[in-house]
């Protein structure tokens, strides 16, 4: 072999070949479609970025490919590399929020990856693109147009299971998505005590989602006439027929009116099948208001939701009238179980419940907050089952009651009253595959085939019963003085704690007992 040949052979490497092939691919994308860069971390290395930018076509070339009228935009985007798409987006030729629509349903993950890069590079920290926030291997087709916009990934939350808990004679695992240590363990302890007494019995005392529009009239006199008409049989019939024409599941149960000056508020209450029902009731309310406007053409609908509903805000009207599913869950726990499992006494529990949950909450001027931590359990189940977590505001309204029962008052009668559990088993976050899996585990996925609404009602009963377990365990820990010890043992992350400040784990014996 000549010296010249040897020189060329030694100078040529696998990297040179890869770069040459990449150059050809970018120069002739119609012959070899680009493969998006991939890595375990979801981002390319600095060397890859350098190589990609080195072979970028010009903005003019990329724009000509993208705007070629003879093919769909999704096909044009498939001929461009990620960096070239990013260049077009940064130049204003592609709307970042519309990437999924432009790429098509078979390229949703690529759309998310490119959006991550665009947002990351425009931020002051420039960390999103290379962050540990996952985005791969997720079914974004369920998210698109239903759950979220401008998607850059998803947030995994630990999912634990408490129980099982016997509710109305049937055992259920209690799914809880949470990052609070001790919560699942504590709820499990409550389940154990409740099961030892025969489980939980529930009563569904109401089922009606609400929407309360605000309507202006030229004068208080005219607003009063409209109120009287709505409260009459004629007005109620007209509004009900219009409302129920929008859905076979929406059945108007009641209309409650209130007036302030020349503004009229109407609280529509309706059943919504197995859906949580906000979209359904909003559609029905809009149709009813159209019918009402034919009778009162001078009225002006200020807002479809006038905060008379009330959604995602604490309100006395929800506490008194109820919203969503209104459930009471009750159980009797033998005195020996209170001592053996909960490590306290019936007398101490009842005294603490009155002084803390009833008197303490009254001193604070609470609305529906007559409980220890109902929101903890409810929100964890909401996240696990695809409910709207913001509705924990009213859904976690709860009154916990305890009293001695039995011949000598040696046993414990405990209940929770929750008038506003807003849940559904269809629509919203219940369309996501993991959340559907949790609902399936509970036997309440989707719409009930024979009795519309029964799946959502069952879910509400399970939630109220789980709250009862959580209340029982926490109050017992407080009564016995175990709360801080348990949290120090189970709810103290050492990941971000300097080693020198980590104390010896206290209460190890308690942890085993719990």
Tab-separated table of C-alpha atoms in Angstrom:
chain	number	residue	atom	x	y	z
A	1	UNK	CA	0.000	0.000	0.000
A	2	UNK	CA	1.356	3.428	-0.930
A	3	UNK	CA	2.101	6.049	1.681
A	4	UNK	CA	-0.667	8.259	0.281
A	5	UNK	CA	-3.209	5.438	0.632
A	6	UNK	CA	-2.031	4.711	4.179
A	7	UNK	CA	-2.361	8.402	5.046
A	8	UNK	CA	-5.973	8.530	3.793
A	9	UNK	CA	-6.837	5.265	5.587
A	10	UNK	CA	-5.486	6.413	8.922
A	11	UNK	CA	-7.223	9.780	8.636
A	12	UNK	CA	-10.648	8.265	7.922
A	13	UNK	CA	-12.697	7.148	10.950
A	14	UNK	CA	-16.160	5.852	11.844
A	15	UNK	CA	-17.035	9.343	13.029
A	16	UNK	CA	-16.143	10.765	9.605
A	17	UNK	CA	-18.411	8.209	7.981
A	18	UNK	CA	-21.280	9.021	10.348
A	19	UNK	CA	-20.889	12.734	9.680
A	20	UNK	CA	-20.801	12.154	5.924
A	21	UNK	CA	-23.960	10.039	6.047
A	22	UNK	CA	-25.663	12.667	8.172
A	23	UNK	CA	-24.654	15.356	5.678
A	24	UNK	CA	-26.174	13.353	2.837
A	25	UNK	CA	-29.338	12.742	4.839
A	26	UNK	CA	-29.844	16.420	5.556
A	27	UNK	CA	-29.019	17.405	1.995
A	28	UNK	CA	-31.473	14.864	0.542
A	29	UNK	CA	-34.158	14.297	3.168
A	30	UNK	CA	-36.659	13.001	0.652
A	31	UNK	CA	-34.432	9.952	0.130
A	32	UNK	CA	-33.689	9.255	3.775
A	33	UNK	CA	-36.058	10.587	6.416
A	34	UNK	CA	-34.296	11.975	9.469
A	35	UNK	CA	-34.261	9.964	12.668
A	36	UNK	CA	-34.795	12.259	15.669
A	37	UNK	CA	-31.853	12.201	18.099
A	38	UNK	CA	-32.491	9.929	21.041
A	39	UNK	CA	-30.874	9.279	24.382
A	40	UNK	CA	-31.861	7.861	27.727
A	41	UNK	CA	-32.013	11.338	29.210
A	42	UNK	CA	-34.306	12.654	26.492
A	43	UNK	CA	-31.705	15.078	25.080
A	44	UNK	CA	-28.771	15.046	22.710
A	45	UNK	CA	-25.181	15.456	23.752
A	46	UNK	CA	-23.221	18.682	23.082
A	47	UNK	CA	-21.313	16.877	20.329
A	48	UNK	CA	-24.568	15.838	18.658
A	49	UNK	CA	-25.866	19.401	18.898
A	50	UNK	CA	-22.694	20.688	17.243
A	51	UNK	CA	-22.926	18.152	14.438
A	52	UNK	CA	-26.633	18.844	13.901
A	53	UNK	CA	-26.180	22.618	13.731
A	54	UNK	CA	-23.168	22.218	11.412
A	55	UNK	CA	-25.328	20.504	8.791
A	56	UNK	CA	-28.450	22.648	9.210
A	57	UNK	CA	-29.959	23.849	5.998
A	58	UNK	CA	-30.655	27.525	5.691
A	59	UNK	CA	-33.878	29.103	6.867
A	60	UNK	CA	-34.845	29.708	3.245
A	61	UNK	CA	-34.346	26.040	2.338
A	62	UNK	CA	-36.270	24.804	5.369
A	63	UNK	CA	-39.093	27.230	4.742
A	64	UNK	CA	-39.348	26.072	1.118
A	65	UNK	CA	-39.620	22.433	2.268
A	66	UNK	CA	-42.164	23.279	4.963
A	67	UNK	CA	-44.388	25.428	2.738
A	68	UNK	CA	-44.309	23.112	-0.290
A	69	UNK	CA	-47.999	23.172	-1.385
A	70	UNK	CA	-48.026	19.728	-2.984
A	71	UNK	CA	-47.926	17.804	0.310
A	72	UNK	CA	-49.448	18.018	3.812
A	73	UNK	CA	-47.535	19.936	6.461
A	74	UNK	CA	-47.022	16.751	8.458
A	75	UNK	CA	-45.117	15.209	5.535
A	76	UNK	CA	-43.052	18.361	5.108
A	77	UNK	CA	-42.117	18.348	8.800
A	78	UNK	CA	-41.031	14.715	8.491
A	79	UNK	CA	-38.420	15.888	5.972
A	80	UNK	CA	-36.913	18.326	8.469
A	81	UNK	CA	-34.660	17.541	11.418
A	82	UNK	CA	-35.647	18.588	14.936
A	83	UNK	CA	-33.184	21.487	14.865
A	84	UNK	CA	-34.604	22.723	11.584
A	85	UNK	CA	-38.138	22.634	12.994
A	86	UNK	CA	-36.892	24.540	16.033
A	87	UNK	CA	-35.335	27.131	13.724
A	88	UNK	CA	-38.661	27.622	11.929
A	89	UNK	CA	-40.505	27.921	15.251
A	90	UNK	CA	-38.051	30.467	16.604
A	91	UNK	CA	-38.453	32.447	13.378
A	92	UNK	CA	-42.227	32.550	13.869
A	93	UNK	CA	-43.109	30.243	10.981
A	94	UNK	CA	-44.494	27.510	13.253
A	95	UNK	CA	-46.658	28.082	16.333
A	96	UNK	CA	-45.207	26.137	19.258
A	97	UNK	CA	-48.652	25.450	20.721
A	98	UNK	CA	-49.790	23.823	17.438
A	99	UNK	CA	-46.966	21.299	17.016
A	100	UNK	CA	-49.156	18.231	17.644
A	101	UNK	CA	-51.696	19.383	15.072
A	102	UNK	CA	-48.971	20.012	12.502
A	103	UNK	CA	-47.045	16.767	13.083
A	104	UNK	CA	-50.081	14.492	13.183
A	105	UNK	CA	-51.180	11.774	15.580
A	106	UNK	CA	-48.265	9.437	14.807
A	107	UNK	CA	-45.627	12.026	15.766
A	108	UNK	CA	-46.968	13.377	19.065
A	109	UNK	CA	-43.886	12.456	21.083
A	110	UNK	CA	-41.633	14.265	18.610
A	111	UNK	CA	-43.836	17.343	18.949
A	112	UNK	CA	-43.396	17.217	22.729
A	113	UNK	CA	-39.620	16.761	22.420
A	114	UNK	CA	-39.270	19.753	20.100
A	115	UNK	CA	-41.438	21.955	22.326
A	116	UNK	CA	-39.239	21.054	25.316
A	117	UNK	CA	-36.180	22.259	23.383
A	118	UNK	CA	-37.831	25.513	22.278
A	119	UNK	CA	-39.076	26.385	25.770
A	120	UNK	CA	-35.823	25.317	27.423
A	121	UNK	CA	-33.601	27.425	25.190
A	122	UNK	CA	-35.821	30.460	25.642
A	123	UNK	CA	-35.715	30.222	29.443
A	124	UNK	CA	-33.124	31.733	31.754
A	125	UNK	CA	-32.111	28.345	33.158
A	126	UNK	CA	-32.093	26.306	29.917
A	127	UNK	CA	-32.624	23.083	31.892
A	128	UNK	CA	-35.919	21.626	30.645
A	129	UNK	CA	-34.466	19.984	27.550
A	130	UNK	CA	-31.960	17.946	29.544
A	131	UNK	CA	-34.024	17.600	32.725
A	132	UNK	CA	-35.254	14.430	34.406
A	133	UNK	CA	-38.859	15.362	33.616
A	134	UNK	CA	-39.956	12.348	31.534
A	135	UNK	CA	-41.730	12.601	28.192
A	136	UNK	CA	-41.108	9.319	26.377
A	137	UNK	CA	-43.433	6.305	26.123
A	138	UNK	CA	-46.618	8.175	26.998
A	139	UNK	CA	-49.929	8.066	25.150
A	140	UNK	CA	-50.314	11.726	24.237
A	141	UNK	CA	-53.312	10.955	22.024
A	142	UNK	CA	-55.387	10.755	25.230
A	143	UNK	CA	-54.099	14.142	26.358
A	144	UNK	CA	-54.542	16.063	23.109
A	145	UNK	CA	-57.662	18.219	23.137
A	146	UNK	CA	-58.780	16.829	26.487
A	147	UNK	CA	-56.381	17.188	29.401
A	148	UNK	CA	-53.522	19.621	28.764
A	149	UNK	CA	-51.971	22.047	26.283
A	150	UNK	CA	-48.348	22.961	25.471
A	151	UNK	CA	-47.310	19.555	26.802
A	152	UNK	CA	-43.618	19.038	27.670
A	153	UNK	CA	-43.879	15.725	29.523
A	154	UNK	CA	-45.594	14.237	32.506
A	155	UNK	CA	-45.040	14.122	36.274
A	156	UNK	CA	-44.954	10.670	37.889
A	157	UNK	CA	-46.292	10.551	41.444
A	158	UNK	CA	-45.746	7.561	43.757
A	159	UNK	CA	-48.854	5.379	43.912
A	160	UNK	CA	-49.519	3.419	47.077
A	161	UNK	CA	-52.395	1.198	48.137
A	162	UNK	CA	-53.911	1.281	51.608
A	163	UNK	CA	-56.274	-1.304	52.980
A	164	UNK	CA	-58.095	-3.246	51.792
A	165	UNK	CA	-61.134	-1.655	53.368
A	166	UNK	CA	-64.567	-3.233	53.652
A	167	UNK	CA	-67.167	-0.780	52.350
A	168	UNK	CA	-70.835	-1.825	52.370
A	169	UNK	CA	-69.808	-5.461	52.625
A	170	UNK	CA	-67.242	-5.420	49.795
A	171	UNK	CA	-63.475	-5.106	50.082
A	172	UNK	CA	-61.647	-2.410	48.111
A	173	UNK	CA	-57.965	-1.505	47.847
A	174	UNK	CA	-57.508	2.224	48.506
A	175	UNK	CA	-55.310	3.787	45.766
A	176	UNK	CA	-53.393	6.881	46.894
A	177	UNK	CA	-51.040	8.967	44.740
A	178	UNK	CA	-48.978	10.998	47.185
A	179	UNK	CA	-45.528	12.214	48.131
A	180	UNK	CA	-46.339	12.449	51.843
A	181	UNK	CA	-44.746	9.700	53.838
A	182	UNK	CA	-46.876	7.970	56.517
A	183	UNK	CA	-50.143	8.828	54.722
A	184	UNK	CA	-50.687	5.407	53.132
A	185	UNK	CA	-49.403	3.570	56.199
A	186	UNK	CA	-51.605	5.595	58.528
A	187	UNK	CA	-54.695	5.079	56.342
A	188	UNK	CA	-53.960	1.341	56.298
A	189	UNK	CA	-53.961	1.311	60.088
A	190	UNK	CA	-57.354	2.997	60.065
A	191	UNK	CA	-58.598	0.398	57.567
A	192	UNK	CA	-57.424	-2.391	59.869
A	193	UNK	CA	-59.356	-0.954	62.797
A	194	UNK	CA	-62.491	-0.391	60.715
A	195	UNK	CA	-62.383	-3.907	59.256
A	196	UNK	CA	-62.067	-5.368	62.756
A	197	UNK	CA	-65.407	-3.784	63.576
A	198	UNK	CA	-67.119	-5.151	60.461
A	199	UNK	CA	-66.202	-2.445	57.974
A	200	UNK	CA	-67.850	0.803	56.896
A	201	UNK	CA	-71.482	1.464	56.010
A	202	UNK	CA	-72.273	4.389	53.707
A	203	UNK	CA	-75.361	6.406	52.830
A	204	UNK	CA	-75.630	8.489	49.654
A	205	UNK	CA	-77.874	11.387	50.665
A	206	UNK	CA	-77.526	13.523	47.547
A	207	UNK	CA	-76.231	13.502	43.965
A	208	UNK	CA	-76.339	16.736	42.007
A	209	UNK	CA	-73.694	18.837	40.273
A	210	UNK	CA	-74.399	22.576	40.208
A	211	UNK	CA	-73.829	25.627	38.036
A	212	UNK	CA	-74.841	29.145	39.105
A	213	UNK	CA	-74.909	31.841	36.404
A	214	UNK	CA	-75.082	35.567	37.124
A	215	UNK	CA	-77.763	37.460	35.153
A	216	UNK	CA	-78.170	41.242	35.023
A	217	UNK	CA	-81.472	43.084	34.566
A	218	UNK	CA	-82.122	46.788	34.033
A	219	UNK	CA	-83.645	47.064	37.510
A	220	UNK	CA	-84.139	45.128	40.710
A	221	UNK	CA	-87.873	45.083	39.941
A	222	UNK	CA	-87.313	43.181	36.693
A	223	UNK	CA	-84.813	40.832	38.355
A	224	UNK	CA	-87.474	40.094	40.990
A	225	UNK	CA	-90.050	39.272	38.316
A	226	UNK	CA	-87.609	36.844	36.686
A	227	UNK	CA	-86.917	35.228	40.065
A	228	UNK	CA	-90.644	34.749	40.695
A	229	UNK	CA	-91.065	33.205	37.233
A	230	UNK	CA	-88.212	30.734	37.766
A	231	UNK	CA	-89.645	29.742	41.151
A	232	UNK	CA	-93.084	29.124	39.565
A	233	UNK	CA	-94.187	25.794	38.099
A	234	UNK	CA	-94.323	27.311	34.626
A	235	UNK	CA	-90.813	28.724	34.757
A	236	UNK	CA	-89.350	25.571	36.252
A	237	UNK	CA	-90.963	23.473	33.493
A	238	UNK	CA	-89.641	25.667	30.674
A	239	UNK	CA	-86.091	25.673	32.041
A	240	UNK	CA	-86.155	21.947	32.807
A	241	UNK	CA	-87.263	20.990	29.298
A	242	UNK	CA	-84.605	23.170	27.698
A	243	UNK	CA	-81.934	21.940	30.074
A	244	UNK	CA	-82.656	18.235	29.666
A	245	UNK	CA	-82.785	18.489	25.865
A	246	UNK	CA	-78.975	18.721	25.821
A	247	UNK	CA	-78.164	15.284	27.302
A	248	UNK	CA	-79.896	12.014	28.100
A	249	UNK	CA	-77.981	11.901	31.403
A	250	UNK	CA	-78.669	15.475	32.581
A	251	UNK	CA	-81.781	15.498	34.770
A	252	UNK	CA	-82.572	18.834	36.428
A	253	UNK	CA	-83.312	18.255	40.104
A	254	UNK	CA	-83.712	21.773	41.477
A	255	UNK	CA	-83.360	25.496	40.854
A	256	UNK	CA	-82.299	27.806	43.673
A	257	UNK	CA	-82.449	31.560	43.105
A	258	UNK	CA	-80.824	34.473	44.881
A	259	UNK	CA	-80.884	38.193	44.123
A	260	UNK	CA	-78.447	41.012	44.872
A	261	UNK	CA	-79.571	44.420	43.599
A	262	UNK	CA	-80.460	43.977	39.922
A	263	UNK	CA	-78.372	40.798	39.519
A	264	UNK	CA	-80.093	37.427	39.656
A	265	UNK	CA	-78.290	34.186	40.496
A	266	UNK	CA	-79.726	30.791	39.581
A	267	UNK	CA	-78.200	27.583	40.957
A	268	UNK	CA	-78.969	24.709	38.594
A	269	UNK	CA	-78.613	21.296	40.267
A	270	UNK	CA	-78.624	18.175	38.097
A	271	UNK	CA	-77.629	14.528	37.945
A	272	UNK	CA	-74.842	13.835	35.452
A	273	UNK	CA	-74.579	10.062	35.181
A	274	UNK	CA	-71.061	8.741	35.741
A	275	UNK	CA	-69.420	12.002	34.639
A	276	UNK	CA	-68.320	14.587	37.189
A	277	UNK	CA	-70.510	16.745	34.996
A	278	UNK	CA	-69.210	20.299	34.721
A	279	UNK	CA	-69.259	20.326	30.912
A	280	UNK	CA	-72.638	18.614	30.815
A	281	UNK	CA	-74.298	21.011	33.234
A	282	UNK	CA	-72.708	24.056	31.591
A	283	UNK	CA	-74.178	23.038	28.242
A	284	UNK	CA	-77.602	22.485	29.802
A	285	UNK	CA	-77.489	25.769	31.714
A	286	UNK	CA	-76.641	27.681	28.540
A	287	UNK	CA	-79.624	26.146	26.750
A	288	UNK	CA	-81.959	26.939	29.652
A	289	UNK	CA	-80.821	30.557	29.695
A	290	UNK	CA	-81.585	30.830	25.984
A	291	UNK	CA	-85.138	29.705	26.718
A	292	UNK	CA	-85.370	32.171	29.591
A	293	UNK	CA	-84.202	35.048	27.405
A	294	UNK	CA	-87.195	34.571	25.138
A	295	UNK	CA	-89.360	35.447	28.139
A	296	UNK	CA	-87.022	38.197	29.424
A	297	UNK	CA	-85.243	39.723	26.396
A	298	UNK	CA	-83.795	42.526	28.525
A	299	UNK	CA	-81.678	40.160	30.614
A	300	UNK	CA	-77.900	39.949	30.125
A	301	UNK	CA	-75.982	36.808	31.086
A	302	UNK	CA	-72.854	38.150	32.765
A	303	UNK	CA	-71.225	34.783	33.368
A	304	UNK	CA	-72.266	31.172	33.016
A	305	UNK	CA	-70.586	30.684	36.380
A	306	UNK	CA	-71.396	33.500	38.767
A	307	UNK	CA	-69.731	31.829	41.798
A	308	UNK	CA	-73.135	30.738	43.065
A	309	UNK	CA	-72.264	27.135	42.147
A	310	UNK	CA	-69.654	27.175	43.877
A	311	UNK	CA	-66.735	25.537	42.062
A	312	UNK	CA	-63.206	25.225	43.493
A	313	UNK	CA	-63.779	27.751	46.262
A	314	UNK	CA	-64.904	27.309	49.866
A	315	UNK	CA	-68.572	28.263	50.187
A	316	UNK	CA	-71.302	27.819	52.761
A	317	UNK	CA	-73.854	27.022	50.040
A	318	UNK	CA	-71.916	23.863	49.148
A	319	UNK	CA	-71.633	22.875	52.796
A	320	UNK	CA	-75.369	23.368	53.366
A	321	UNK	CA	-76.906	22.359	50.025
A	322	UNK	CA	-74.290	19.865	48.848
A	323	UNK	CA	-72.560	19.590	45.471
A	324	UNK	CA	-71.669	16.429	43.610
A	325	UNK	CA	-72.115	13.344	45.787
A	326	UNK	CA	-73.186	13.814	49.406
A	327	UNK	CA	-72.074	10.816	51.471
A	328	UNK	CA	-72.120	9.767	55.122
A	329	UNK	CA	-69.765	6.931	56.119
A	330	UNK	CA	-70.142	5.271	59.513
A	331	UNK	CA	-68.586	2.450	61.538
A	332	UNK	CA	-68.535	0.951	65.024
A	333	UNK	CA	-65.159	-0.119	66.408
A	334	UNK	CA	-64.985	-2.381	69.464
A	335	UNK	CA	-63.178	-0.882	72.440
A	336	UNK	CA	-60.531	-3.598	72.506
A	337	UNK	CA	-59.654	-2.806	68.865
A	338	UNK	CA	-59.261	0.873	69.738
A	339	UNK	CA	-56.756	-0.131	72.410
A	340	UNK	CA	-54.923	-2.867	70.482
A	341	UNK	CA	-54.741	-1.320	66.993
A	342	UNK	CA	-55.084	2.419	67.576
A	343	UNK	CA	-53.178	2.501	70.873
A	344	UNK	CA	-55.614	4.854	72.579
A	345	UNK	CA	-59.008	4.845	74.315
A	346	UNK	CA	-62.546	5.659	73.238
A	347	UNK	CA	-62.757	8.401	75.854
A	348	UNK	CA	-59.562	10.117	74.707
A	349	UNK	CA	-60.560	9.921	71.031
A	350	UNK	CA	-63.997	11.429	71.609
A	351	UNK	CA	-62.603	14.206	73.775
A	352	UNK	CA	-59.916	15.072	71.227
A	353	UNK	CA	-62.382	15.058	68.338
A	354	UNK	CA	-64.662	17.564	70.105
A	355	UNK	CA	-61.860	19.871	71.204
A	356	UNK	CA	-59.925	19.751	67.907
A	357	UNK	CA	-62.300	19.039	65.015
A	358	UNK	CA	-65.406	20.757	66.356
A	359	UNK	CA	-64.400	23.471	68.828
A	360	UNK	CA	-61.019	24.259	67.267
A	361	UNK	CA	-62.503	24.565	63.783
A	362	UNK	CA	-65.337	26.725	65.128
A	363	UNK	CA	-62.789	29.004	66.794
A	364	UNK	CA	-61.098	29.360	63.402
A	365	UNK	CA	-64.390	30.208	61.663
A	366	UNK	CA	-64.079	27.169	59.415
A	367	UNK	CA	-66.588	26.285	56.683
A	368	UNK	CA	-66.739	22.523	56.292
A	369	UNK	CA	-63.382	22.050	57.960
A	370	UNK	CA	-64.544	20.049	60.974
A	371	UNK	CA	-62.046	17.272	60.407
A	372	UNK	CA	-58.395	16.386	60.951
A	373	UNK	CA	-57.092	15.912	57.404
A	374	UNK	CA	-59.843	14.770	55.026
A	375	UNK	CA	-58.151	16.637	52.147
A	376	UNK	CA	-55.056	14.434	52.491
A	377	UNK	CA	-56.838	11.195	51.695
A	378	UNK	CA	-59.328	12.622	49.225
A	379	UNK	CA	-56.683	14.413	47.142
A	380	UNK	CA	-54.452	11.336	47.005
A	381	UNK	CA	-57.362	9.287	45.645
A	382	UNK	CA	-58.343	12.124	43.281
A	383	UNK	CA	-54.855	12.105	41.747
A	384	UNK	CA	-54.835	8.324	41.442
A	385	UNK	CA	-58.247	8.121	39.758
A	386	UNK	CA	-58.056	11.078	37.355
A	387	UNK	CA	-60.285	13.546	39.201
A	388	UNK	CA	-59.851	17.325	39.123
A	389	UNK	CA	-57.448	17.981	42.036
A	390	UNK	CA	-58.553	21.615	42.325
A	391	UNK	CA	-61.994	20.427	43.384
A	392	UNK	CA	-60.520	19.120	46.614
A	393	UNK	CA	-61.371	22.580	47.997
A	394	UNK	CA	-65.060	21.760	48.343
A	395	UNK	CA	-64.865	17.974	48.005
A	396	UNK	CA	-62.819	17.643	51.202
A	397	UNK	CA	-65.417	19.515	53.264
A	398	UNK	CA	-66.054	17.053	56.055
A	399	UNK	CA	-67.386	16.744	59.585
A	400	UNK	CA	-65.890	13.948	61.674
A	401	UNK	CA	-67.976	12.788	64.619
A	402	UNK	CA	-67.094	10.334	67.397
A	403	UNK	CA	-69.111	9.126	70.365
A	404	UNK	CA	-69.027	6.204	72.778
A	405	UNK	CA	-71.527	3.439	72.105
A	406	UNK	CA	-72.381	-0.041	73.422
A	407	UNK	CA	-73.751	-1.118	76.754
A	408	UNK	CA	-71.178	0.713	78.850
A	409	UNK	CA	-69.900	3.090	76.202
A	410	UNK	CA	-66.822	0.951	75.672
A	411	UNK	CA	-67.076	0.943	71.848
A	412	UNK	CA	-66.593	3.788	69.374
A	413	UNK	CA	-69.178	5.085	66.902
A	414	UNK	CA	-67.380	7.161	64.252
A	415	UNK	CA	-68.643	8.854	61.097
A	416	UNK	CA	-67.703	11.363	58.427
A	417	UNK	CA	-70.232	13.546	56.638
A	418	UNK	CA	-69.037	14.794	53.237
A	419	UNK	CA	-71.664	16.766	51.264
A	420	UNK	CA	-69.539	17.753	48.247
A	421	UNK	CA	-67.558	14.839	46.779
A	422	UNK	CA	-67.183	15.815	43.111
A	423	UNK	CA	-66.089	12.748	41.164
A	424	UNK	CA	-66.673	10.955	37.886
A	425	UNK	CA	-65.560	7.757	36.197
A	426	UNK	CA	-65.815	9.080	32.627
A	427	UNK	CA	-64.335	12.230	31.088
A	428	UNK	CA	-61.543	14.502	32.285
A	429	UNK	CA	-58.455	12.798	33.655
A	430	UNK	CA	-60.218	9.426	33.725
A	431	UNK	CA	-59.390	9.056	30.000
A	432	UNK	CA	-55.679	8.625	30.833
A	433	UNK	CA	-54.510	5.012	30.793
A	434	UNK	CA	-52.887	4.830	34.285
A	435	UNK	CA	-55.898	6.462	35.920
A	436	UNK	CA	-58.199	4.112	34.036
A	437	UNK	CA	-56.146	1.229	35.403
A	438	UNK	CA	-56.765	2.425	38.951
A	439	UNK	CA	-60.507	2.794	38.325
A	440	UNK	CA	-60.528	-0.687	36.834
A	441	UNK	CA	-58.832	-2.021	39.976
A	442	UNK	CA	-61.751	-0.579	41.957
A	443	UNK	CA	-64.306	-2.012	39.522
A	444	UNK	CA	-65.686	1.432	38.569
A	445	UNK	CA	-64.005	2.225	35.252
A	446	UNK	CA	-66.188	4.062	32.734
A	447	UNK	CA	-69.963	4.309	32.712
A	448	UNK	CA	-72.052	1.737	34.520
A	449	UNK	CA	-73.728	-0.412	31.825
A	450	UNK	CA	-77.114	-0.750	33.554
A	451	UNK	CA	-77.409	2.069	36.076
A	452	UNK	CA	-75.910	5.391	34.915
A	453	UNK	CA	-74.207	7.124	37.817
A	454	UNK	CA	-73.611	4.052	39.975
A	455	UNK	CA	-69.864	3.848	39.275
A	456	UNK	CA	-69.297	7.478	40.257
A	457	UNK	CA	-71.450	7.021	43.345
A	458	UNK	CA	-69.470	3.932	44.355
A	459	UNK	CA	-66.225	5.866	43.967
A	460	UNK	CA	-67.605	8.603	46.237
A	461	UNK	CA	-68.552	5.993	48.853
A	462	UNK	CA	-65.034	4.511	48.716
A	463	UNK	CA	-63.480	7.964	49.139
A	464	UNK	CA	-65.643	8.829	52.154
A	465	UNK	CA	-64.802	5.473	53.745
A	466	UNK	CA	-61.076	5.994	53.139
A	467	UNK	CA	-61.346	9.452	54.702
A	468	UNK	CA	-62.940	7.810	57.732
A	469	UNK	CA	-59.921	5.489	57.989
A	470	UNK	CA	-57.501	8.395	57.700
A	471	UNK	CA	-59.336	10.452	60.293
A	472	UNK	CA	-59.443	7.583	62.737
A	473	UNK	CA	-55.729	6.836	62.461
A	474	UNK	CA	-54.503	10.436	62.668
A	475	UNK	CA	-56.683	11.316	65.639
A	476	UNK	CA	-55.492	8.162	67.385
A	477	UNK	CA	-51.869	9.125	66.758
A	478	UNK	CA	-52.543	12.586	68.177
A	479	UNK	CA	-54.347	11.189	71.203
A	480	UNK	CA	-51.467	8.797	71.891
A	481	UNK	CA	-48.754	11.356	71.133
A	482	UNK	CA	-47.350	9.305	68.243
A	483	UNK	CA	-47.706	11.736	65.331
A	484	UNK	CA	-44.281	13.401	65.391
A	485	UNK	CA	-42.480	10.118	66.005
A	486	UNK	CA	-44.191	8.469	63.029
A	487	UNK	CA	-43.462	11.402	60.717
A	488	UNK	CA	-39.820	11.501	61.733
A	489	UNK	CA	-39.542	7.803	60.941
A	490	UNK	CA	-41.460	7.712	57.655
A	491	UNK	CA	-41.754	11.246	56.261
A	492	UNK	CA	-38.204	12.579	56.419
A	493	UNK	CA	-36.418	12.401	53.092
A	494	UNK	CA	-32.669	11.939	53.337
A	495	UNK	CA	-32.040	12.668	49.632
A	496	UNK	CA	-31.614	16.417	50.148
A	497	UNK	CA	-30.545	16.301	53.791
A	498	UNK	CA	-26.855	16.666	54.692
A	499	UNK	CA	-25.603	13.516	56.387
A	500	UNK	CA	-24.439	15.428	59.436
A	501	UNK	CA	-27.977	16.635	60.168
A	502	UNK	CA	-29.758	13.294	59.854
A	503	UNK	CA	-30.759	12.132	63.335
A	504	UNK	CA	-31.151	8.556	64.460
A	505	UNK	CA	-34.604	7.306	63.519
A	506	UNK	CA	-36.841	7.594	66.564
A	507	UNK	CA	-39.922	5.561	67.306
A	508	UNK	CA	-38.781	2.376	65.524
A	509	UNK	CA	-41.018	0.326	67.783
A	510	UNK	CA	-43.976	2.517	66.894
A	511	UNK	CA	-43.247	2.114	63.191
A	512	UNK	CA	-43.439	-1.663	63.560
A	513	UNK	CA	-46.671	-1.448	65.524
A	514	UNK	CA	-48.253	0.912	62.984
